[in-house]
């Protein structure tokens, strides 16, 4: 297990593509792991206090990591626990393992993720499980759970997997979605535009965009793309 | 600073001068290739080229490297820009998968031993933009071909058979756009697209003008020849991308039969692969390459380039706006379109060539068939970058043309449809190194009418590529991997007498020239003066006085005066 | 106090003074809020009166202007520093703040309309 | 004093809005424009200038100001270089290279104007055309969330409403529609005005798509304050156009839905092209905001929101657009050129700008001047400096220098800054 604690309040954002695999390296390797502080190329050890207990693939991030980006990106196994807030791109492209954030997350949680699990106890913002600009498919496997609220663009171009939001969401939920499930326990705005497939379930209020036809248990569409997506209230 | 070079003991292949793998020394002074006696050997920097191939710098005569099309392509495809080739430092940051930034274009050509590249389609009203991008490409010499085939002046003058005016217009437009030659894209078809249509045959009438593609092409060849331009009409045929279109292509080529020119072709038909389909639909589409090859080989006034697809990502971008819309409907992919004043239009659609896709495999095979079946002094190697894919894979095409064994290996991974619908598997021809150098150096230079390019004779520009390949010992038919690797990165790339790349690393950033053709003394511009005023007043959204590009605005212009 | 939906945007006067921001002309071009006739009257406003506009994101005092073409419930403020005190700064991950379509309330006030320089100071 | 004859005036190219009118005239002696609209006249008139370069309000030489600016940029961990839309391509190009060298963030005014359209372009492309084609061919023109009468006053006359051309010989040959949330001045010149509920552009466009496609059942009786009947009529009007042009404005990009509104509109245009010809184009604001995106696109691959902290460009509007950078407090210095974010950014963004050292380059004092540590005055392009600018439809113009000035051009200022940066970084 490897524990990281910021040494300073970051003036500008830090990019640290750290995965649980880091915990299996030697203390020297960990300390010398390259990160970016603004335009400065620097070492993990220069920005964070490092304490290592054993070699199991687990990261504990203790403190305010809201300015730290790309944590858990591309991880394939192991565990990350964030005790505070976390920055953008948490678990982007991840294929396996588990991330738990006890605070809030920013944008791009689980973007294009293929497997594994992400749980955010607080809020997340935009682009949860989405595709990066110009890419065809967002999240395609695994599960993302947000206990709080999220903002816009949730599960866009989603090709599989599951997103569950316990709070409210903003607009553009499941836009151009192809497969998978999005569940929202609160309310949200525009839902399902250009949806080709998959299921969106909302408990509270929501706005279906024109292009969906009413069916027995909800709506089906988007007819504008010949889609067979399902939107239901539960 | 070494102004003199002594390239020692290289094995020279220089088709224009009939040199085939001869061990010799090359001397360079002030950017030119000179006699040994011109060089103070003690002062000259010596490059040991022992056992290495020494050739003229590569010449890409048809690529889309500058202007609003490639730039819109970049803007619509950020996923293309995530490939990092070089981190900023002594050189600029260089990025791009197939679509490259301007610095990356110059750098990648240089690393591959190419020293000249021409932008093959410049929207005339956007000429200044095209030139800004050309000016942003380091390392190589450049030029741009403005597009004429749907320009209302051309349609009007051809319809009225006002040949003198057409000639004057060509000269005026080349001067205003600082252009190099007469590019024609789907003549008449793009004007028809403004009404939702197209011109798929040579005899379709262009809406609003009493004129057909046949007349436009013939008229433009005639006046390009009368104007005495160094490059011929450069034609993207009608009916591109349609099964059965090879017949349109041959019919189009026949339009050149009554013209001839001692120095060069009178018609260059470009990226012919896209215009070489037999069959009647995408279900029974087949190769028409053999028929086209037969025709091209039988005449001496036509040249072509391949338009070879490379498996992987590409972006279709042409002035053939109706075709681009068809492609968008076929693939469901993103689509940009630009209708451009009264000059024509353009479109952009991302594509990927997949080896297992029957149509893509067919296109790949047809490109190779054209390259293999057509005489090496009539067919230029091109991918129609980025339409067929990256120019950085020219070495792949070179190696494929030289090795049947490599082709057999590649055929195993592509759709079996190729076996049925093309003759590729049965072609035994293997191009020689000499022929490949011809197809990438001397021929493109001749096609463009550039006497100082594409060869290593005395007086030629000192644009030289040295490769880790010994022509005297290499077995190009069997050692295709070595051939590919050698051509991917030069041992040395020398541009205008300066070493700009070495062993695949950049050495020095330099800025090449932009050539443009001034033929205004061969025509009477006054003849069209009042027409220009009238058309600008009525149909353009800008003033005639603000139209065009001044030489002073360009980084390193070079005017070629047509005598 | 009435509820409104606030739109900010270009006007001819704002555009014509945009390169001279420290002048009285610019101040005049951007320091007001247009309301519908109904809302204007409902607030008991007269020409030259001031209103305070409040949203989730801030508040600002501007002059009130009656616009016959504007529908009830809509408030229009020329783009610029006054509008920017109350618009939604969040970009929702697009980089673009929401300059148009913000819910807020308008009330009559006697407070001063700050000058452009004073505005910069209070931020 | 008698009017000077037109032929004695100098042809200039207006450097105010995206219409880039190139038929306007300038009387050098009287320092007065002719044929300009109100916006252009104002720009081409005498007004207060920044007198001299300043550091902390104290007048210094250009060289000293530039030296200081370079020091600030190089010392910063993450400088933001923002603005660019009101200068020429030659300056923008140097600015992009400068940002690359100092490892900063390049962003430009589109990020608060039409950048959502750029995002839509990424998703769907843009089926467009030049303004000359609108003038020549468009028998239906829809202004959607755009108000040319106030933002581009000569656009209607030169290009879109009353302009005559190849197929359009008279105003009656063209149907003009305005779609907006309020009755703007432009609505008054339209043949048809459709008032929509704020924030409902997206579903309205979805409804139009369904109607054009013949999927009436998927459209409710009312969408965003517009009746189904009215939507059906609009869909029919669009389908029956010979050549339609949808010209959208900030009403679409700055309200709920932003880029998705534009993306949806592009999908509508794609669909309409299966029936007839349609184009869509943004009514871009600043005279060279197109160049501010096109130049970085060819130099470094992206149009805005570009980060160079890793030595190569990356694009992410949600992280690197100026307002995100500022609201996150994620920059520790800023160079602002040809723009005024203090006036045009929301309060929350300005608050951070006030905390960090700001360098400003601009011909005119503005609100950003008030908070800047280093102020560098520059020549006004189109009058005192020449260079290339792209009209809203991408057509390039060389704007002119017709008056001599002591002020340095943006190009000259940035050239020296880049030279100093290269020197300090030990490059060449």
Short mmCIF file of N, CA, C and O in Angstrom, two decimals, chain B residues 74 81 83 85-86 92-96 99-111 136-139 385 391-392 506, chain D residues 298-299:
data_model
loop_
_atom_site.label_atom_id
_atom_site.label_comp_id
_atom_site.label_asym_id
_atom_site.label_seq_id
_atom_site.Cartn_x
_atom_site.Cartn_y
_atom_site.Cartn_z
N UNK B 74 -8.03 19.19 -39.83
CA UNK B 74 -7.41 19.18 -38.49
C UNK B 74 -8.43 19.62 -37.45
O UNK B 74 -8.54 19.02 -36.37
N UNK B 81 -4.79 14.45 -33.90
CA UNK B 81 -3.67 15.27 -33.47
C UNK B 81 -3.03 14.75 -32.17
O UNK B 81 -2.16 15.37 -31.62
N UNK B 83 -1.22 12.11 -31.79
CA UNK B 83 0.05 11.41 -31.97
C UNK B 83 1.18 12.43 -31.88
O UNK B 83 1.26 13.34 -32.69
N UNK B 85 4.90 13.47 -32.29
CA UNK B 85 6.09 13.05 -33.03
C UNK B 85 7.35 13.69 -32.49
O UNK B 85 8.42 13.10 -32.55
N UNK B 86 7.21 14.90 -31.98
CA UNK B 86 8.39 15.62 -31.49
C UNK B 86 7.94 16.62 -30.44
O UNK B 86 6.98 17.35 -30.64
N UNK B 92 10.19 22.77 -33.58
CA UNK B 92 8.83 22.95 -33.13
C UNK B 92 8.24 21.62 -32.67
O UNK B 92 8.67 20.56 -33.10
N UNK B 93 7.23 21.69 -31.82
CA UNK B 93 6.48 20.49 -31.49
C UNK B 93 5.86 19.98 -32.79
O UNK B 93 5.43 20.76 -33.63
N UNK B 94 5.84 18.68 -32.93
CA UNK B 94 5.34 18.10 -34.17
C UNK B 94 4.35 17.00 -33.82
O UNK B 94 4.67 16.08 -33.09
N UNK B 95 3.13 17.15 -34.32
CA UNK B 95 2.09 16.19 -33.97
C UNK B 95 1.26 15.79 -35.18
O UNK B 95 1.26 16.46 -36.20
N UNK B 96 0.55 14.69 -35.02
CA UNK B 96 -0.41 14.26 -36.03
C UNK B 96 -0.26 12.79 -36.36
O UNK B 96 0.84 12.26 -36.41
N UNK B 99 -3.21 13.26 -40.45
CA UNK B 99 -3.24 14.72 -40.62
C UNK B 99 -2.14 15.30 -39.75
O UNK B 99 -2.11 15.03 -38.55
N UNK B 100 -1.27 16.06 -40.35
CA UNK B 100 -0.14 16.60 -39.60
C UNK B 100 -0.26 18.12 -39.53
O UNK B 100 -0.88 18.75 -40.38
N UNK B 101 0.38 18.70 -38.52
CA UNK B 101 0.49 20.15 -38.49
C UNK B 101 1.50 20.58 -39.56
O UNK B 101 2.26 19.75 -40.08
N UNK B 102 1.53 21.87 -39.86
CA UNK B 102 2.45 22.35 -40.90
C UNK B 102 3.91 22.04 -40.58
O UNK B 102 4.63 21.53 -41.45
N UNK B 103 4.38 22.31 -39.35
CA UNK B 103 5.77 21.93 -39.07
C UNK B 103 5.98 20.42 -39.26
O UNK B 103 6.99 20.00 -39.84
N UNK B 104 5.03 19.63 -38.82
CA UNK B 104 5.18 18.17 -38.92
C UNK B 104 5.28 17.72 -40.38
O UNK B 104 6.03 16.80 -40.71
N UNK B 105 4.53 18.39 -41.26
CA UNK B 105 4.57 18.02 -42.68
C UNK B 105 6.00 18.19 -43.21
O UNK B 105 6.57 17.28 -43.81
N UNK B 106 6.58 19.34 -42.95
CA UNK B 106 7.94 19.59 -43.42
C UNK B 106 8.93 18.61 -42.81
O UNK B 106 9.78 18.05 -43.51
N UNK B 107 8.79 18.40 -41.52
CA UNK B 107 9.72 17.51 -40.83
C UNK B 107 9.64 16.07 -41.36
O UNK B 107 10.65 15.41 -41.57
N UNK B 108 8.42 15.60 -41.54
CA UNK B 108 8.26 14.19 -41.96
C UNK B 108 8.74 13.98 -43.40
O UNK B 108 9.32 12.95 -43.71
N UNK B 109 8.47 14.94 -44.28
CA UNK B 109 9.01 14.81 -45.64
C UNK B 109 10.53 14.77 -45.57
O UNK B 109 11.18 13.94 -46.22
N UNK B 110 11.09 15.67 -44.78
CA UNK B 110 12.55 15.77 -44.72
C UNK B 110 13.16 14.47 -44.21
O UNK B 110 14.15 13.98 -44.76
N UNK B 111 12.56 13.91 -43.19
CA UNK B 111 13.11 12.68 -42.61
C UNK B 111 13.06 11.53 -43.61
O UNK B 111 13.82 10.58 -43.53
N UNK B 136 4.25 28.10 -43.62
CA UNK B 136 4.46 27.55 -42.28
C UNK B 136 5.07 26.15 -42.33
O UNK B 136 5.33 25.55 -41.30
N UNK B 137 5.25 25.62 -43.55
CA UNK B 137 5.87 24.29 -43.69
C UNK B 137 7.38 24.48 -43.88
O UNK B 137 7.81 25.04 -44.88
N UNK B 138 8.17 24.02 -42.94
CA UNK B 138 9.61 24.17 -43.07
C UNK B 138 10.20 23.09 -43.98
O UNK B 138 9.49 22.18 -44.42
N UNK B 139 11.42 23.20 -44.28
CA UNK B 139 12.28 22.17 -44.90
C UNK B 139 12.16 22.00 -46.41
O UNK B 139 13.15 21.70 -47.06
N UNK B 385 -2.31 12.27 -50.48
CA UNK B 385 -2.36 12.61 -49.06
C UNK B 385 -3.36 13.72 -48.77
O UNK B 385 -3.34 14.71 -49.46
N UNK B 391 1.50 10.29 -46.43
CA UNK B 391 2.63 10.23 -47.35
C UNK B 391 3.82 9.53 -46.70
O UNK B 391 4.71 9.07 -47.37
N UNK B 392 3.79 9.45 -45.39
CA UNK B 392 4.89 8.80 -44.68
C UNK B 392 4.96 7.31 -44.99
O UNK B 392 5.93 6.65 -44.63
N UNK B 506 16.07 15.34 -37.28
CA UNK B 506 16.21 16.64 -37.92
C UNK B 506 17.54 17.26 -37.52
O UNK B 506 17.98 17.12 -36.37
N UNK D 298 -3.16 25.07 -37.93
CA UNK D 298 -2.09 24.56 -38.79
C UNK D 298 -0.74 24.49 -38.07
O UNK D 298 0.08 23.65 -38.37
N UNK D 299 -0.55 25.38 -37.09
CA UNK D 299 0.72 25.35 -36.38
C UNK D 299 0.79 24.22 -35.36
O UNK D 299 1.83 23.60 -35.20
#
